[in-house]
N, CA, C and O atoms as a GROMACS GRO file, in nm:
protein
  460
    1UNK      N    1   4.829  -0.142   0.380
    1UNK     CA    2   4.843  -0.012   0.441
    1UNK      C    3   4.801   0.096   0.342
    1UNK      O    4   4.745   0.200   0.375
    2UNK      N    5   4.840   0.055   0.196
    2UNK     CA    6   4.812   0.166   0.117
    2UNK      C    7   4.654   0.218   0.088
    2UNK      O    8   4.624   0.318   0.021
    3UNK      N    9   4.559   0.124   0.155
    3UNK     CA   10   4.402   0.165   0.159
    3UNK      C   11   4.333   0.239   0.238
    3UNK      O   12   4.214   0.270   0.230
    4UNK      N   13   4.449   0.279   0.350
    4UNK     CA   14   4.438   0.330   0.459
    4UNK      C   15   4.456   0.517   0.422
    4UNK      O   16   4.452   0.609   0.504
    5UNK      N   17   4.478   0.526   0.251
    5UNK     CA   18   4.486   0.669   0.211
    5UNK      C   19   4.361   0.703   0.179
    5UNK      O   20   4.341   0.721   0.058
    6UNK      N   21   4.266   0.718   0.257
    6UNK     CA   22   4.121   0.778   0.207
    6UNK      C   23   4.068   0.865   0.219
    6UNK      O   24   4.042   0.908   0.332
    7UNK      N   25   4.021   0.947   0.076
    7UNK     CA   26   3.947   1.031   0.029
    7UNK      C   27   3.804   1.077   0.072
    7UNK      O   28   3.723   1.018   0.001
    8UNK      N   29   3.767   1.126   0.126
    8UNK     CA   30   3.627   1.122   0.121
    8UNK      C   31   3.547   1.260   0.059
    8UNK      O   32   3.610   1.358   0.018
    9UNK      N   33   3.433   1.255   0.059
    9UNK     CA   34   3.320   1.354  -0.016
    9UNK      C   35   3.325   1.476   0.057
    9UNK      O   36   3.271   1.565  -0.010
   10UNK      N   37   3.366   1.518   0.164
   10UNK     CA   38   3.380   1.561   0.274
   10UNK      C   39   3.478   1.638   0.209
   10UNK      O   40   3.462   1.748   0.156
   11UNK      N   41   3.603   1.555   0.219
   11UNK     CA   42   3.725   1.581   0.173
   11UNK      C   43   3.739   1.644   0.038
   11UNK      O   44   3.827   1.730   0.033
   12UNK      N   45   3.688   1.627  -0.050
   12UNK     CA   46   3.663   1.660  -0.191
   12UNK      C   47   3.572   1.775  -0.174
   12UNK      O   48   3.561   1.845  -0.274
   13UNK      N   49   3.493   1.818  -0.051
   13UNK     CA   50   3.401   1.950  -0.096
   13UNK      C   51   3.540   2.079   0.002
   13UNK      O   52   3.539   2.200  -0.021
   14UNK      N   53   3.640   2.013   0.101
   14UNK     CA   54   3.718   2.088   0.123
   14UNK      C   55   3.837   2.135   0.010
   14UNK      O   56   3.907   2.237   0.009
   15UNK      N   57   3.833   2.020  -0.084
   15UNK     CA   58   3.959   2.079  -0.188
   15UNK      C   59   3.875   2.174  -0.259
   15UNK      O   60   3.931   2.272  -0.306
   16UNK      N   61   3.743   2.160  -0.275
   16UNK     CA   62   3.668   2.240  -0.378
   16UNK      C   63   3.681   2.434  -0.314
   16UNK      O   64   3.677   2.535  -0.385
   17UNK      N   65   3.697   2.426  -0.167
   17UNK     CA   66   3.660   2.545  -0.142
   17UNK      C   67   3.814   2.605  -0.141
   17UNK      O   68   3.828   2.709  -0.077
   18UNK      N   69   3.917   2.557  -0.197
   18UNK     CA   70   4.036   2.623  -0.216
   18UNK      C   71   4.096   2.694  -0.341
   18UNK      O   72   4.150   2.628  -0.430
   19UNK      N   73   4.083   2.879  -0.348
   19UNK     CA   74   4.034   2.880  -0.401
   19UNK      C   75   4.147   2.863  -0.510
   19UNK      O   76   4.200   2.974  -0.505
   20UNK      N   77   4.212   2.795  -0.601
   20UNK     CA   78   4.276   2.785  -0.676
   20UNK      C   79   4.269   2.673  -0.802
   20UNK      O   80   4.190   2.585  -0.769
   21UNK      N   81   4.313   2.652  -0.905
   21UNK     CA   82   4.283   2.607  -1.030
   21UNK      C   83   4.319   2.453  -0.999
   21UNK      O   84   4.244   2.361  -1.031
   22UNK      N   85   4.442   2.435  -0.935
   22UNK     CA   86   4.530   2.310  -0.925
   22UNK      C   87   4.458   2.250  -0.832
   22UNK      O   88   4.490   2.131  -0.829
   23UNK      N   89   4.334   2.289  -0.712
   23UNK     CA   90   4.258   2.230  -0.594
   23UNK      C   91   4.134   2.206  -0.671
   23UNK      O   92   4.049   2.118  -0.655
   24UNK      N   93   4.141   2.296  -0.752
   24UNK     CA   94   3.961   2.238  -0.841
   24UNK      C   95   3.994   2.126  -0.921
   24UNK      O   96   3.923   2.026  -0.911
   25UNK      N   97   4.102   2.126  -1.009
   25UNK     CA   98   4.136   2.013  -1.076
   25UNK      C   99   4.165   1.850  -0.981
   25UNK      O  100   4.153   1.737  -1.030
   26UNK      N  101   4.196   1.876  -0.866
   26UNK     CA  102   4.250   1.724  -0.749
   26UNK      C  103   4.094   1.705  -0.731
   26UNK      O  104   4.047   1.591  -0.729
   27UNK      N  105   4.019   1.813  -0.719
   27UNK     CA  106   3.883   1.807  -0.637
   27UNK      C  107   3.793   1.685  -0.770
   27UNK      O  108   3.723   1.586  -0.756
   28UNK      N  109   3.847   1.764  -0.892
   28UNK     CA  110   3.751   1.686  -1.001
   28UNK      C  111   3.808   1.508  -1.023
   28UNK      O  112   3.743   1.410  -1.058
   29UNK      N  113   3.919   1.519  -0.996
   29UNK     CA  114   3.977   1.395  -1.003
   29UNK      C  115   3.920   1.298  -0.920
   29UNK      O  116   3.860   1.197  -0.958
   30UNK      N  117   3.938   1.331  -0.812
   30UNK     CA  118   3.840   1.292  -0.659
   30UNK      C  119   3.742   1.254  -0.732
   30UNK      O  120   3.782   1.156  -0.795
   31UNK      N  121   3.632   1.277  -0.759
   31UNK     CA  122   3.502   1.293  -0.808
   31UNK      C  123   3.497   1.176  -0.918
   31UNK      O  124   3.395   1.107  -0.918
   32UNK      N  125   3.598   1.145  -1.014
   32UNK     CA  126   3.567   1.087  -1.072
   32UNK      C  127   3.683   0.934  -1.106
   32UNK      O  128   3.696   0.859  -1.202
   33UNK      N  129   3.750   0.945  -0.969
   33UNK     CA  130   3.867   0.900  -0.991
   33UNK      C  131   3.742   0.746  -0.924
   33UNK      O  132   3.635   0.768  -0.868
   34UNK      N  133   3.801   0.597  -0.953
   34UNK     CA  134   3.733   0.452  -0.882
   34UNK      C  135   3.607   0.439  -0.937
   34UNK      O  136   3.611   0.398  -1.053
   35UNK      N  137   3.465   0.467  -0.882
   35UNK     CA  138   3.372   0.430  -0.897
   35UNK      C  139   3.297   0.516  -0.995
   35UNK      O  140   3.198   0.473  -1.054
   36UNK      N  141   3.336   0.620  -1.010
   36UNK     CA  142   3.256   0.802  -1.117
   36UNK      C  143   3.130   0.791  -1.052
   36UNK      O  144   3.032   0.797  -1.127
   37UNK      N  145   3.110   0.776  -0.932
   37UNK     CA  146   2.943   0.770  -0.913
   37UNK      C  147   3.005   0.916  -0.786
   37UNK      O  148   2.912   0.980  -0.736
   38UNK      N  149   3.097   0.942  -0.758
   38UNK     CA  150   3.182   1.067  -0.625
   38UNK      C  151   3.077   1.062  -0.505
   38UNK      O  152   3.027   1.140  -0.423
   39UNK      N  153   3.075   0.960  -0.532
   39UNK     CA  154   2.988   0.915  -0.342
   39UNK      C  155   3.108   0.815  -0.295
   39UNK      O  156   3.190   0.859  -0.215
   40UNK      N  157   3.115   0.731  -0.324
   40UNK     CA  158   3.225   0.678  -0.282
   40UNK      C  159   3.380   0.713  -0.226
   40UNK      O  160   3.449   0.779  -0.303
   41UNK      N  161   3.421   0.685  -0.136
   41UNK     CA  162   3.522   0.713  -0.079
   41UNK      C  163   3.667   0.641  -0.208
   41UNK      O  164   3.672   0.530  -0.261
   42UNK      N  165   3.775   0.772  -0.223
   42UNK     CA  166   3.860   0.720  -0.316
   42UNK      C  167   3.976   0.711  -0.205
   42UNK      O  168   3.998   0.773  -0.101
   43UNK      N  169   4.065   0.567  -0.298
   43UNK     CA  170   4.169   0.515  -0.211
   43UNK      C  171   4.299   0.578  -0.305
   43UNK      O  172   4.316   0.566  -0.426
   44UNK      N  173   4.397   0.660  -0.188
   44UNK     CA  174   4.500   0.647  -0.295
   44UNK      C  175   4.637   0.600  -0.255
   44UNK      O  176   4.686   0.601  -0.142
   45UNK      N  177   4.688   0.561  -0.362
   45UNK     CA  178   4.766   0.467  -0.277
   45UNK      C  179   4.917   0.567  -0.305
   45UNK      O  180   4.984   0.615  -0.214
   46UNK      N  181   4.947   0.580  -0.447
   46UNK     CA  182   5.067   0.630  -0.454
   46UNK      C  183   5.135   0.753  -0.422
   46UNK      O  184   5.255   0.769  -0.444
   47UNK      N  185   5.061   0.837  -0.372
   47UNK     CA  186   5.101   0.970  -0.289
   47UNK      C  187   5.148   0.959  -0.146
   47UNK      O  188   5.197   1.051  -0.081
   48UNK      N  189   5.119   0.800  -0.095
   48UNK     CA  190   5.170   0.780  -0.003
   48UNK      C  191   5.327   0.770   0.006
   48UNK      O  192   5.347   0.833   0.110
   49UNK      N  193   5.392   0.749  -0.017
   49UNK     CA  194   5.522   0.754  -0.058
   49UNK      C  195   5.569   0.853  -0.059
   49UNK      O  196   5.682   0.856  -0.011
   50UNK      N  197   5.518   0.968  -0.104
   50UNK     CA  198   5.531   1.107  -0.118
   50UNK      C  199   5.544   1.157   0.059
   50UNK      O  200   5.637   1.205   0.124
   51UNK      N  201   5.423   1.123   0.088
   51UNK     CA  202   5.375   1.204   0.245
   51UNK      C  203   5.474   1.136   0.285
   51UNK      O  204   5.540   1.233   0.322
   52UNK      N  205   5.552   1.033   0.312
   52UNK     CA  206   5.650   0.946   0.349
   52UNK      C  207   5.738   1.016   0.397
   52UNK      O  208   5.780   1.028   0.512
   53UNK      N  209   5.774   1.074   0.281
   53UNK     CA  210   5.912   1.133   0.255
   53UNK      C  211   5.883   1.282   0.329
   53UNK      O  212   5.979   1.342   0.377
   54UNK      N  213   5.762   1.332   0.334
   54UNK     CA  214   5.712   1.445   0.397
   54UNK      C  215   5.736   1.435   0.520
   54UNK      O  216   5.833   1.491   0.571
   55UNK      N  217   5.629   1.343   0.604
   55UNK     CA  218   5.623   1.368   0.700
   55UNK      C  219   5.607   1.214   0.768
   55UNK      O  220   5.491   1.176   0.784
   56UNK      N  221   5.740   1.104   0.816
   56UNK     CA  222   5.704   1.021   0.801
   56UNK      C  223   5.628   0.974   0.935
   56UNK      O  224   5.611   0.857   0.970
   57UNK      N  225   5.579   1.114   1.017
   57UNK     CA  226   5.572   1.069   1.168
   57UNK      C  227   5.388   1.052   1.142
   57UNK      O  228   5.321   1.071   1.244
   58UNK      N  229   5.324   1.024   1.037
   58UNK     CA  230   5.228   0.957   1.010
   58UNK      C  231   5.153   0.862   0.976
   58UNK      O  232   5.036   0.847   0.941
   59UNK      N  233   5.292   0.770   1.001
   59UNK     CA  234   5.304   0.601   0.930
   59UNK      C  235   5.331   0.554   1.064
   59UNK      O  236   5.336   0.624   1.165
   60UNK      N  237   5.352   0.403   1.054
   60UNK     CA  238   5.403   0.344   1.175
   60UNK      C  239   5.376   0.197   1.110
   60UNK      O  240   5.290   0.160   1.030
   61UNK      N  241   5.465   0.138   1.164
   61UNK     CA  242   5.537  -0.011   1.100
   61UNK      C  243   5.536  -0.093   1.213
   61UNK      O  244   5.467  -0.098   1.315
   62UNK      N  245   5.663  -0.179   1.148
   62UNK     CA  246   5.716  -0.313   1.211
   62UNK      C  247   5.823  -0.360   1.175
   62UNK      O  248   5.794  -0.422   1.074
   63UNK      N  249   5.964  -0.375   1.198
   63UNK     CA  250   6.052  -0.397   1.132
   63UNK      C  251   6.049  -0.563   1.105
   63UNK      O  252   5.986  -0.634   1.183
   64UNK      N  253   6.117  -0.619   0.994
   64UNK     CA  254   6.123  -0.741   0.969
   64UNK      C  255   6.211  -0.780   0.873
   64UNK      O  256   6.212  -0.701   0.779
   65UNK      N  257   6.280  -0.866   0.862
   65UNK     CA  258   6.387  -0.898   0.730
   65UNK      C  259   6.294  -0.905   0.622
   65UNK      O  260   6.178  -0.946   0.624
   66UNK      N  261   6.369  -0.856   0.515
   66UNK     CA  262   6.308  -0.863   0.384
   66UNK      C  263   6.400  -0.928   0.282
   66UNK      O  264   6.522  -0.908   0.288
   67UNK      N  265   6.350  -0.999   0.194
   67UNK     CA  266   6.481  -1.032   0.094
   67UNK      C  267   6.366  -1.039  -0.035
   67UNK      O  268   6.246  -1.015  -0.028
   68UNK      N  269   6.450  -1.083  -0.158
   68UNK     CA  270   6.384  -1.103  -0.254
   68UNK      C  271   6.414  -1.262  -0.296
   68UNK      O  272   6.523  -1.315  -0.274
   69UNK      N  273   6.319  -1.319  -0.349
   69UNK     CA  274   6.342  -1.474  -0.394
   69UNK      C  275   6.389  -1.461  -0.543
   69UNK      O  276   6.340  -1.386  -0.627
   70UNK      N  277   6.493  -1.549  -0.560
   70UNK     CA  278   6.591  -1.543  -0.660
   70UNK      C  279   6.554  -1.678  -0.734
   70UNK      O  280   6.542  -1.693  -0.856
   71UNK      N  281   6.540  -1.775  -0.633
   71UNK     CA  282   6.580  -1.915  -0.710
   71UNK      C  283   6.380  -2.023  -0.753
   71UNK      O  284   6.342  -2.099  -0.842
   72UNK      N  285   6.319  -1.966  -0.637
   72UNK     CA  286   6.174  -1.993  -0.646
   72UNK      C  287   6.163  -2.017  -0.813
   72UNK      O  288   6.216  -1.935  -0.888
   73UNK      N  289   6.089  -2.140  -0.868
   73UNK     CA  290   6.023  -2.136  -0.960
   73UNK      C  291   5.886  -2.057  -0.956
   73UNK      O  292   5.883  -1.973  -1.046
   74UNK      N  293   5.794  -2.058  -0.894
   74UNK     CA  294   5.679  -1.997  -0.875
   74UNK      C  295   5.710  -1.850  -0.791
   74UNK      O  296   5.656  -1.745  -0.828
   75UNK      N  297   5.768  -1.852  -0.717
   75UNK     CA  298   5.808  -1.709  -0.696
   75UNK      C  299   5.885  -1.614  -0.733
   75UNK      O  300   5.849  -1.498  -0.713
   76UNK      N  301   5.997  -1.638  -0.789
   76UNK     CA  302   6.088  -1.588  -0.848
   76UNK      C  303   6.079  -1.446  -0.850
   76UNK      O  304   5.988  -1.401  -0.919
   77UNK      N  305   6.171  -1.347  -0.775
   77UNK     CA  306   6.159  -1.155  -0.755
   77UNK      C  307   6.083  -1.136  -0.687
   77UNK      O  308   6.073  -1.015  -0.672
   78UNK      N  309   5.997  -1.204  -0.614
   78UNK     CA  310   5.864  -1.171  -0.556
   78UNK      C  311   5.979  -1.128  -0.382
   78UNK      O  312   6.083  -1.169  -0.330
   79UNK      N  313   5.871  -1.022  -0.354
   79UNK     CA  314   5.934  -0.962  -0.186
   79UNK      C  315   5.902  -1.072  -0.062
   79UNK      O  316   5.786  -1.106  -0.036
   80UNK      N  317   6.002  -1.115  -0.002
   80UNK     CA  318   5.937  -1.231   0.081
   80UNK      C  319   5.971  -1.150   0.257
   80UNK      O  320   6.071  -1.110   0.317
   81UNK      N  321   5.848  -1.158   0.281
   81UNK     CA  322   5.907  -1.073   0.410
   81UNK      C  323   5.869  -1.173   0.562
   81UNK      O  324   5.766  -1.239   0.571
   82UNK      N  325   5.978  -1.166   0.674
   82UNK     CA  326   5.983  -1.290   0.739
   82UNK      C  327   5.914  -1.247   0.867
   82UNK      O  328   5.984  -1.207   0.960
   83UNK      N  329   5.762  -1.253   0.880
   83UNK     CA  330   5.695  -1.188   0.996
   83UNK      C  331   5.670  -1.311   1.083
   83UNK      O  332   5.605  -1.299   1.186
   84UNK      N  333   5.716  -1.425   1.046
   84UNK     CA  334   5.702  -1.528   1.210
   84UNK      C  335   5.882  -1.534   1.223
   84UNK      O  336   5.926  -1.639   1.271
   85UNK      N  337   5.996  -1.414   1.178
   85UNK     CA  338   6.087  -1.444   1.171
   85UNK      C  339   6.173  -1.637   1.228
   85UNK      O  340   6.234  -1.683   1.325
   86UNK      N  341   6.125  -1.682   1.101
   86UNK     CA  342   6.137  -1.842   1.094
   86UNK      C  343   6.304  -1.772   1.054
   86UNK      O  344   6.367  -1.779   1.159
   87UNK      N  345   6.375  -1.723   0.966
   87UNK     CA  346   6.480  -1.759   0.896
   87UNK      C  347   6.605  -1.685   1.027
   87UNK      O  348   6.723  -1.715   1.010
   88UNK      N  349   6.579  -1.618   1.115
   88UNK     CA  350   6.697  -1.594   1.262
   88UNK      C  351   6.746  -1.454   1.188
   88UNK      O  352   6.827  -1.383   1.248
   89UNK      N  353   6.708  -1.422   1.084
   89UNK     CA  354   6.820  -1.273   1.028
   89UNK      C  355   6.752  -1.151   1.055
   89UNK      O  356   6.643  -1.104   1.022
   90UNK      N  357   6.831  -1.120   1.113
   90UNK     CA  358   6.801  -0.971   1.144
   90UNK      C  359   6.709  -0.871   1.087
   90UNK      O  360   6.738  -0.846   0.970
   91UNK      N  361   6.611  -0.807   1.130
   91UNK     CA  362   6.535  -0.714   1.075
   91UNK      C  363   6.628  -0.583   0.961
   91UNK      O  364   6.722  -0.510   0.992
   92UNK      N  365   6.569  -0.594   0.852
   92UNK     CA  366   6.656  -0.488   0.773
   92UNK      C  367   6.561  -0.410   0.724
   92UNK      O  368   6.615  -0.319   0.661
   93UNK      N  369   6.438  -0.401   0.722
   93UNK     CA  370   6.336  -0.302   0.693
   93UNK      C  371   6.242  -0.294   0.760
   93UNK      O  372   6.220  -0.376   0.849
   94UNK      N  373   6.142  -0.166   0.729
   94UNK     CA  374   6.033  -0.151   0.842
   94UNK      C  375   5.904  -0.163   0.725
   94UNK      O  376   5.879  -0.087   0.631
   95UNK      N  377   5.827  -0.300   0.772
   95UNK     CA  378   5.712  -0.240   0.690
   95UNK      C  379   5.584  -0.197   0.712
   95UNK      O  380   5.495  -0.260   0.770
   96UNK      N  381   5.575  -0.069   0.656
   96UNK     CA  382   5.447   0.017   0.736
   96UNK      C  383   5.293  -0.081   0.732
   96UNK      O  384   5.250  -0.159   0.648
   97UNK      N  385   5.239  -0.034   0.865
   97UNK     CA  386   5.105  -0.147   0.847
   97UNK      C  387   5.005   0.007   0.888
   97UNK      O  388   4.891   0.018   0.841
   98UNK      N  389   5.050   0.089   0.957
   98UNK     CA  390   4.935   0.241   0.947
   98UNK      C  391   4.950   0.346   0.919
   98UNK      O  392   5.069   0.373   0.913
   99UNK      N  393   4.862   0.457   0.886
   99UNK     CA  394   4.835   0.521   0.827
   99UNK      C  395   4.745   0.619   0.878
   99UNK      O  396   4.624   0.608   0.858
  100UNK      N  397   4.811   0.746   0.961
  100UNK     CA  398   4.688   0.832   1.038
  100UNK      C  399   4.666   0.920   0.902
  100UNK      O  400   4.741   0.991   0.835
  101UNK      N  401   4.514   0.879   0.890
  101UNK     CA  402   4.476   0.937   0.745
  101UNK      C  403   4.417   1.098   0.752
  101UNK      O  404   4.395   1.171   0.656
  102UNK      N  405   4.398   1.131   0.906
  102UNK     CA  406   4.351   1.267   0.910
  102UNK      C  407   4.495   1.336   0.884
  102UNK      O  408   4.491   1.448   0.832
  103UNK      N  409   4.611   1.284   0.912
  103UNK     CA  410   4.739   1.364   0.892
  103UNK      C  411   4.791   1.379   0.746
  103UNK      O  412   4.848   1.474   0.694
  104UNK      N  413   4.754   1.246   0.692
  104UNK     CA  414   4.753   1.273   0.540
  104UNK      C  415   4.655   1.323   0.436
  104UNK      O  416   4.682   1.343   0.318
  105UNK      N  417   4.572   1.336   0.478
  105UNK     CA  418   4.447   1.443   0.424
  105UNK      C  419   4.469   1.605   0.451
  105UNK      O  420   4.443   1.696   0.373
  106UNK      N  421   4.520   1.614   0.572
  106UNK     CA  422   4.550   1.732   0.611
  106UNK      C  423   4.692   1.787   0.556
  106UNK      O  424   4.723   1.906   0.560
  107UNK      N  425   4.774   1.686   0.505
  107UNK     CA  426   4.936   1.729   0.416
  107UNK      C  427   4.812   1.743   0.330
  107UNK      O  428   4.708   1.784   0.382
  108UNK      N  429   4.816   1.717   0.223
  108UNK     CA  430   4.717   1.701   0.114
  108UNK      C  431   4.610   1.820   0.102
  108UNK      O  432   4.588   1.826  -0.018
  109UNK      N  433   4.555   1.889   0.148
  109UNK     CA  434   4.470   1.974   0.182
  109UNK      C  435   4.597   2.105   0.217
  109UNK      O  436   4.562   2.209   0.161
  110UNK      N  437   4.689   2.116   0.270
  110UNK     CA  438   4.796   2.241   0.310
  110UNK      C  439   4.855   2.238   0.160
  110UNK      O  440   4.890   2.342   0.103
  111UNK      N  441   4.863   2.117   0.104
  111UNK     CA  442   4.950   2.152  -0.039
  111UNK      C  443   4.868   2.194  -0.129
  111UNK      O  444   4.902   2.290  -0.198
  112UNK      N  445   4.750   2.136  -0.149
  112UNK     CA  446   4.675   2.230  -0.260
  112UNK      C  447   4.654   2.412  -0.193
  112UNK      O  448   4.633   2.506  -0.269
  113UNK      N  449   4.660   2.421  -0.105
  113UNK     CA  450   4.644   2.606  -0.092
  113UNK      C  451   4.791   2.642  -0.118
  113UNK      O  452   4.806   2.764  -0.128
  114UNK      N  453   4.918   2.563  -0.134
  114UNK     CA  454   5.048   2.618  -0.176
  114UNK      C  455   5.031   2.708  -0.295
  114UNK      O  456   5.108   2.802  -0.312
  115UNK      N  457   4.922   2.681  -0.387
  115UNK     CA  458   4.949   2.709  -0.522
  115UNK      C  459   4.861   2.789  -0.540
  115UNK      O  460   4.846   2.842  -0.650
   0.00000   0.00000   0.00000
């Protein structure tokens, strides 16, 4: 889901036209953030979390039990999440699978003119 945060050139000539220091600086990041060639579309993943907490009516999931593996030799802490719910326990988390990216481009784009 988290690839589903994308940047584009497009997007990067709209942060450019804002006119402030903190939108030129995201704009240059853009530009040189993955490939440094700023043709390429940049993925971001960890601001998602952020918009989350913003606005979470731009995500959309699936609930499913989640636990962590404790005793696994090869897995051991790893997140095991039960999507053919084989184990009968109740859904206790939702895990997001989309991402309307014009809504998070558009948070993203309202916060750089904050400043």
């Amino acid at each position: 889901m988290t690839e589903q945060g994308v940047i584009t050139a497009e997007t990067v000539a709209k942060m450019r036209a804002v006119d402030n220091p903190v939108a030129q600086v995201a704009a240059d990041l853009m530009d040189h953030y993955g490939d440094y060639s700023g043709t390429a579309p940049v993925v971001l993943n960890d601001p998602e979390v952020i918009a989350y907490l913003i606005d979470p009516s731009m995500f959309s999931g699936t609930d499913y039990y989640v636990d962590v593996e404790t005793q696994g030799q090869l897995t051991r802490g790893h997140l095991v999440v039960d999507q053919h719910h084989m184990t009968g326990k109740q859904p206790n988390a939702t895990l997001m699978t989309t991402l309307d990216n014009d809504k998070f481009v558009d948070l993203i784009l309202r916060s750089l003119t904050a400043y």
